[in-house]
Coordinates of C-alpha atoms in Angstrom, one line a residue:
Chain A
X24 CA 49.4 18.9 52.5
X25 CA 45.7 17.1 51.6
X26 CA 45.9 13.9 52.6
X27 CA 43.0 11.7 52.6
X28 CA 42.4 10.8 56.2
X29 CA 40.0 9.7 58.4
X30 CA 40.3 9.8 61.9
X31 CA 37.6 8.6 64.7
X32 CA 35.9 10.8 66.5
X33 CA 35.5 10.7 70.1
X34 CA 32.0 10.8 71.3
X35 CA 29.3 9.4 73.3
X36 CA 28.0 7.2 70.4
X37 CA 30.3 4.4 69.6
X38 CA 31.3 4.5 65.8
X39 CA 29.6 1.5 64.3
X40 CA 32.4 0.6 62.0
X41 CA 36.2 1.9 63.3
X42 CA 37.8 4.3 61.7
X43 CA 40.5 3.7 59.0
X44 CA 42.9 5.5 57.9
X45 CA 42.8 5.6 54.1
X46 CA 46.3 5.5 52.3
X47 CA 46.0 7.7 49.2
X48 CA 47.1 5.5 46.1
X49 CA 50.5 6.1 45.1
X50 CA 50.2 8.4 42.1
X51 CA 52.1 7.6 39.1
X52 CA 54.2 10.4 37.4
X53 CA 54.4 11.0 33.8
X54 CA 56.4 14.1 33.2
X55 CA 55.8 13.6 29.3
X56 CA 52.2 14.8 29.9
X57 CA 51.4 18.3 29.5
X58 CA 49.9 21.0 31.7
X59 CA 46.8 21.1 29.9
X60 CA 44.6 21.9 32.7
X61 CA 44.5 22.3 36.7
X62 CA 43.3 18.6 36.9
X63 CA 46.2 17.5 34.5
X64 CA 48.4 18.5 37.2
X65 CA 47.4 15.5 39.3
X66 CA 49.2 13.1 36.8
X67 CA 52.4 15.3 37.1
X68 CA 52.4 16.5 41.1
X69 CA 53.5 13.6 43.9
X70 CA 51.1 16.2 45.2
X71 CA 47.0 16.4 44.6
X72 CA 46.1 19.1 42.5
X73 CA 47.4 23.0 43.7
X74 CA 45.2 23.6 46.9
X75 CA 45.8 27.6 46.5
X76 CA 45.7 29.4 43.2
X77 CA 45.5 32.7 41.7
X78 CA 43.7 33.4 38.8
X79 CA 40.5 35.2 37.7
X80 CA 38.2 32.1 37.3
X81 CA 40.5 30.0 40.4
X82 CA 39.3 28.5 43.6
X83 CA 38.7 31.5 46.1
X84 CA 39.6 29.3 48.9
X85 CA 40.9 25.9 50.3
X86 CA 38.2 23.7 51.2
X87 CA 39.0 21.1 53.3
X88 CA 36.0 19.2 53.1
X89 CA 36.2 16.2 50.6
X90 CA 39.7 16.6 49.6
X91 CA 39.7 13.0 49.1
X92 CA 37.7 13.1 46.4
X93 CA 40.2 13.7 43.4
X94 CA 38.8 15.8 40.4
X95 CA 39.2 13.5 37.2
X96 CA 41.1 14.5 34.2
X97 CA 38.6 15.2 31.4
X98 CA 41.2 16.2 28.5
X99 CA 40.9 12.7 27.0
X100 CA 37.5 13.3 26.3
X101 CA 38.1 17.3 25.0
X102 CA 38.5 17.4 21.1
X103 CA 42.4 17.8 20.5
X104 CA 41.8 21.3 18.5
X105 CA 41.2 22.6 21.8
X106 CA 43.6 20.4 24.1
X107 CA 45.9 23.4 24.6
X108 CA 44.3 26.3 26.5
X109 CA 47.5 28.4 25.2
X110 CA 46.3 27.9 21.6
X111 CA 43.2 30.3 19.9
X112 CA 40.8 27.7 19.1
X113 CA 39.0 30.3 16.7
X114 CA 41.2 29.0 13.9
X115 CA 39.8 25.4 14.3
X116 CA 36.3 26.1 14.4
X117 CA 35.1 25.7 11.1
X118 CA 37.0 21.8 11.0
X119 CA 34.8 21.7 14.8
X120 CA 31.9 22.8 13.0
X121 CA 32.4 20.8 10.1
X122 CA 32.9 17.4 12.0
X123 CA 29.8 18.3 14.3
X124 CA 27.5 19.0 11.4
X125 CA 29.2 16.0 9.0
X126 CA 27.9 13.7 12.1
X127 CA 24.4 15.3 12.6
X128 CA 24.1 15.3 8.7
X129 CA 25.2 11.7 8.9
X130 CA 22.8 10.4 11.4
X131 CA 19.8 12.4 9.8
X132 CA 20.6 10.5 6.6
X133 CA 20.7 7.4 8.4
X134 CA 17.5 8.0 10.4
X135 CA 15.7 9.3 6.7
X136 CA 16.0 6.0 5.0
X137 CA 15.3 3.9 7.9
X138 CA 12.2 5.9 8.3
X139 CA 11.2 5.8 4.4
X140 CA 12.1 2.0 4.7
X141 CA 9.8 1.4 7.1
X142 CA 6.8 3.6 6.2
X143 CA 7.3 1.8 2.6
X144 CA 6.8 -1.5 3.9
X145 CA 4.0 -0.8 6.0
X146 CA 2.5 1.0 3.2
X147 CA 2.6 -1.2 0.7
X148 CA 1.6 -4.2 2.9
X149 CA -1.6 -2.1 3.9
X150 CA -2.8 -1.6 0.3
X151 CA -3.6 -4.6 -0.8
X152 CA -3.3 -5.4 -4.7
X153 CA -6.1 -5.8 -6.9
X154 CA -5.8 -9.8 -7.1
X155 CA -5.6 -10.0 -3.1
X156 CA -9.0 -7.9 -3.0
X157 CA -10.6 -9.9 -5.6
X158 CA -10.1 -13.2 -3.7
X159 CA -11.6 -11.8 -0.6
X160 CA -15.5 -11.1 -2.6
X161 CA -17.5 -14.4 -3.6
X162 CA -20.4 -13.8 -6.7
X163 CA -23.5 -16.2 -6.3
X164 CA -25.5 -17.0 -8.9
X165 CA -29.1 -17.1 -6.9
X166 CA -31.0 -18.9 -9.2
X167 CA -29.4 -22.0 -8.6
X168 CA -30.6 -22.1 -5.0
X169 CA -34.2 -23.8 -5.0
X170 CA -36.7 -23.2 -2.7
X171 CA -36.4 -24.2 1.1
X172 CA -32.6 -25.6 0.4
X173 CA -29.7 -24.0 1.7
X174 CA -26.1 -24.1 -0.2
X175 CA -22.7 -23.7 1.2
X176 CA -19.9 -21.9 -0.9
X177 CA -16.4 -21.2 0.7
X178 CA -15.7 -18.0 1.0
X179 CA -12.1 -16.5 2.6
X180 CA -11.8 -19.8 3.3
X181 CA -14.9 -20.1 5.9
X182 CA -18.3 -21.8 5.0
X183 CA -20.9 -19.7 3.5
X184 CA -24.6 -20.4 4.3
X185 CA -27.1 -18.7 1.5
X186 CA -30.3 -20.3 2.3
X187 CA -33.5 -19.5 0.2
X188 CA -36.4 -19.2 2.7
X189 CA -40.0 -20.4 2.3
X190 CA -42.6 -17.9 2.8
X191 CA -43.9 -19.9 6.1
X192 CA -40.3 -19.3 7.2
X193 CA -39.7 -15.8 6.3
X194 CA -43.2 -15.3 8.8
X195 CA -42.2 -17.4 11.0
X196 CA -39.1 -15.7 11.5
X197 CA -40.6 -12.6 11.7
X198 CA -42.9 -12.9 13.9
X199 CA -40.4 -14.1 17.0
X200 CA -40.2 -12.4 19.9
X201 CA -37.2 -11.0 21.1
X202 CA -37.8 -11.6 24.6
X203 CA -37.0 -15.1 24.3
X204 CA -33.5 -14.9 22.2
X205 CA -30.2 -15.2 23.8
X206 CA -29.2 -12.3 21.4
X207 CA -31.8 -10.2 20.7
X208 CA -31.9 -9.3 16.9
X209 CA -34.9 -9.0 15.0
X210 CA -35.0 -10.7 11.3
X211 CA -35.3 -7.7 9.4
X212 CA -31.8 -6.1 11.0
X213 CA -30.2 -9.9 9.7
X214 CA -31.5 -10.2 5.9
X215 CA -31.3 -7.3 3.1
X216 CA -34.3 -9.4 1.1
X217 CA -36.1 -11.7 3.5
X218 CA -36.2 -14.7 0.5
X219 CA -32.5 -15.0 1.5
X220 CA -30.6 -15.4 4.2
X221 CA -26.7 -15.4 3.7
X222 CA -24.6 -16.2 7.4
X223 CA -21.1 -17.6 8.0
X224 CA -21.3 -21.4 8.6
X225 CA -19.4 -21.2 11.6
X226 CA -20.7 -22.0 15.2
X227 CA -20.1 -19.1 17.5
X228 CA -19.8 -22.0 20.5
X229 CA -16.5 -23.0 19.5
X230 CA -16.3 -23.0 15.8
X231 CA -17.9 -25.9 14.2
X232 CA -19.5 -26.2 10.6
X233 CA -23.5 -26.5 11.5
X234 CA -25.7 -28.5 9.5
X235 CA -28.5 -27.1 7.8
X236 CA -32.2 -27.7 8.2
X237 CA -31.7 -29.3 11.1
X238 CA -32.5 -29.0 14.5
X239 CA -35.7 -28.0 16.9
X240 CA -35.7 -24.9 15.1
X241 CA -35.7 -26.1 11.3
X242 CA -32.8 -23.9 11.0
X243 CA -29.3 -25.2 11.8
X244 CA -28.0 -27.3 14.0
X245 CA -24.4 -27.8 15.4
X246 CA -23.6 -31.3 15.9
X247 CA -20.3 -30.6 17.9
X248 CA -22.5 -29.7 21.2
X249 CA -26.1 -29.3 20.3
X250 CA -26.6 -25.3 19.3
X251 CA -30.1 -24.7 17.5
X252 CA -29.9 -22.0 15.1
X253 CA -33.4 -20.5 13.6
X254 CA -34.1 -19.7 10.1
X255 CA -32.6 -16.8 10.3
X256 CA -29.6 -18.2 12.1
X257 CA -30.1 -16.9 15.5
X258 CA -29.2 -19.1 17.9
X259 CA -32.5 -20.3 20.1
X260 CA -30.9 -23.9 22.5
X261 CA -27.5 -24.8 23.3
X262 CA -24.2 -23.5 24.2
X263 CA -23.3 -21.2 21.7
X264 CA -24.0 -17.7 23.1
X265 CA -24.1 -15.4 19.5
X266 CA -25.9 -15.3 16.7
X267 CA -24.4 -16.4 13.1
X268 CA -22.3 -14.0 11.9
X269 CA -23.9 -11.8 8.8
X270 CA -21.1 -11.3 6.2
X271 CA -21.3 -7.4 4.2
X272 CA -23.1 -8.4 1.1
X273 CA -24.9 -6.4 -1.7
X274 CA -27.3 -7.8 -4.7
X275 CA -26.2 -6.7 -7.9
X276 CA -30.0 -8.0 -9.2
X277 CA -32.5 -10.1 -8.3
X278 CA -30.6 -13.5 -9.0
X279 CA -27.0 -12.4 -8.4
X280 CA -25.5 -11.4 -5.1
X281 CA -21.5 -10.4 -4.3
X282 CA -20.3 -11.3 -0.4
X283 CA -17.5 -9.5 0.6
Chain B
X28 CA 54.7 18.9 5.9
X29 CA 52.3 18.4 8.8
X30 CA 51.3 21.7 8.9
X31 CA 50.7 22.1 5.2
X32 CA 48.7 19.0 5.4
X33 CA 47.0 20.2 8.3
X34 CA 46.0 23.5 6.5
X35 CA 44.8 21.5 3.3
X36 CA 42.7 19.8 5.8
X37 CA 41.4 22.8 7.3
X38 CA 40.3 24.6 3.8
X39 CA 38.5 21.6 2.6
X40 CA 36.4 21.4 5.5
X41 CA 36.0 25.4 5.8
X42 CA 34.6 25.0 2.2
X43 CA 32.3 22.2 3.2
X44 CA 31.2 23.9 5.8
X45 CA 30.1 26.8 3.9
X46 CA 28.6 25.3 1.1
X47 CA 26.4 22.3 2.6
X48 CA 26.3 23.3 6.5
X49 CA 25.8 27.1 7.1
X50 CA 22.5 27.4 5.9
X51 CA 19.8 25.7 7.7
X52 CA 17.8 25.7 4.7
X53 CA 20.9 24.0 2.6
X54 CA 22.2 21.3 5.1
X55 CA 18.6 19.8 5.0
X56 CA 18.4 19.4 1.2
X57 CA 21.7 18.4 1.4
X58 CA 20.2 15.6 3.8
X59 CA 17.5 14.8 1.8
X60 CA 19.8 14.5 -1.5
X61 CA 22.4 12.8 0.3
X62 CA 19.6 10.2 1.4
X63 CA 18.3 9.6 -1.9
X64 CA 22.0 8.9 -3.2
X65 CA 22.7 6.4 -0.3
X66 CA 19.6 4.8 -0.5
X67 CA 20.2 3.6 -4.0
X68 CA 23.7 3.0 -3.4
X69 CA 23.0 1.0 0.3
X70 CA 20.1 -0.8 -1.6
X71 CA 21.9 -1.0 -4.8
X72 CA 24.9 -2.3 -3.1
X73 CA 23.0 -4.6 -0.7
X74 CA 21.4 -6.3 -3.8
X75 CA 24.7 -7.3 -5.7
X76 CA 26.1 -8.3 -2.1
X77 CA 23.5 -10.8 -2.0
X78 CA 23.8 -12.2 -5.9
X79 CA 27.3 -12.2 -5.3
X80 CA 27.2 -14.3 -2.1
X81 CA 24.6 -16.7 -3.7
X82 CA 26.3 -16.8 -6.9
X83 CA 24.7 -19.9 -8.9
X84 CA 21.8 -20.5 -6.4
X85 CA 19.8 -17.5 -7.7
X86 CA 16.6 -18.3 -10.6
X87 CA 18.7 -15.8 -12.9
X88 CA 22.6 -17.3 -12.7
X89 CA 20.8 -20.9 -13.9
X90 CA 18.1 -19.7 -15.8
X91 CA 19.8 -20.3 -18.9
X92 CA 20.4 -24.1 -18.0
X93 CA 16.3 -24.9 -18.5
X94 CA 15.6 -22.3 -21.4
X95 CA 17.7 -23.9 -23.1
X96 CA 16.6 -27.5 -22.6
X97 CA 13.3 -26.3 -23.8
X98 CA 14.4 -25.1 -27.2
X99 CA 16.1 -28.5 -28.1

């Protein structure tokens, strides 16, 4: 008889905790269950599971060690088809086989159309519509713009600086050396044609609206905390540590220019 | 009875089985056409789940309230 017991063993070392003697739980019997396999037996024996048995695939031999630990009864979790080990379970194969591949087919249809849902959305949130795009471009009329002066337009919602340089300015500009600018960029690498000069209107400090022909540099000037942009809006004095950002921009003609 | 049920059962999913599932090649268009059939029906059915729980609120239940106060 396996009984799950522990008893202390006498030895030099002193057993840290004493030993117990363990009191297997009482086993409840069912005698409606059926023999379905060895471990089912525990549900229907007073006994643990047969210790000996004979049978091609059975236990060789009693082990002793860990006969506490009882073997769990999987048949709850077998399919019911092939519960009984008496029964063939060829002739319930193809409802198996159906029910395995209804729930693999099931799943893939799920997972399809999540997958298509998703890739639609992100698709058609990437392409933007024709109305969105033609929001985002700004057409200046170039002519308008005298001389010296510099006009602001809004554009995505930013200020847009298109300033129409002098000659002396254009020289002036381009004749700076890049030694002494905190972010070395010559004039020619800012401007397309060096009559105009098109920059966002936004400090690169912290964000500010500069004001124009202003400051020791005849360029801009940022009243929020004293930046000094050039006429080519590089930034020469103050805090702000970039240049003014240069928007993509093409001229359609000589008067007529399209940011964006 | 039982058994007679249980053998009904058993021939419809033996002919399921070998129409839509023992072919590799068939059980995926049978995926993909089964997708396309509960995507319109989940969408389809998700759409008139809606209306019907917002019956009244919607632009198109009271739509015919205003047009019509603009003909007279």
């Amino acid at each position: 008889m396996l009984e799950a017991t522990a008893f202390p063993v006498a030895g030099p070392l002193k057993a840290l905790v004493p030993g117990v003697i363990i009191n297997e739980e009482k086993i409840l019997i069912d005698p409606k269950k059926p023999f379905l396999c060895r471990e089912s037996l525990s549900g229907q024996s007073p006994k643990t599971g047969p210790a000996v048995t004979v049978s091609i695939n059975g236990k060789a031999g009693v082990r002793f060690a860990h006969t506490d630990i009882r073997v769990p009864d999987f048949s709850h979790y077998r399919r019911p088809d092939v519960l009984n080990p008496q029964k063939s379970s060829q002739e319930s194969s193809e409802s198996r086989k159906t029910f395995s591949y209804l729930m693999t087919g099931g799943s893939a249809v799920l997972s399809l159309y999540t997958a298509k849902t998703l890739i639609t959305q992100f698709v058609t949130s990437m392409s933007a519509s024709a109305d969105v795009l033609a929001v985002s471009k700004i057409e200046i009329k170039l002519d308008q713009i005298p001389e010296g002066k510099n006009m602001t337009f809004k554009w995505r919602g930013k200020p847009l600086f298109v300033r129409h340089r002098t000659e002396k300015e254009i020289k002036t500009e381009d004749s700076v050396n890049l030694a002494e600018l905190r972010d070395p960029q010559h004039d020619k690498d800012r401007v397309v044609n060096p009559k105009w000069v098109i920059v966002l209107g936004v400090c690169t400090h912290l964000g500010c609206v500069p004001i124009a022909n202003a400051g020791e540099y005849g360029g801009y000037y940022c009243p929020c905390h004293g930046s000094h942009y050039d006429a080519s809006g590089r930034i020469r004095k103050g805090p702000a540590p970039l240049n003014l950002e240069v928007p993509y921009y093409e001229f359609l003609d000589d008067d007529t220019v399209i940011v964006g | 009875m039982r058994s007679e049920r249980c053998t009904d059962d058993m021939a419809l999913s033996k002919t399921i089985y070998n129409v839509f599932f023992r072919r590799s090649s068939v059980f995926t268009v049978t995926i993909v056409v089964s997708t396309l059939v509960f995507e319109r029906a989940f969408d389809q059915g998700g759409d008139a789940l809606f209306e019907h729980l917002n019956r009244g609120k919607l632009w198109k239940h009271i739509k015919h309230n205003y047009s019509e106060k603009t003909e007279e």
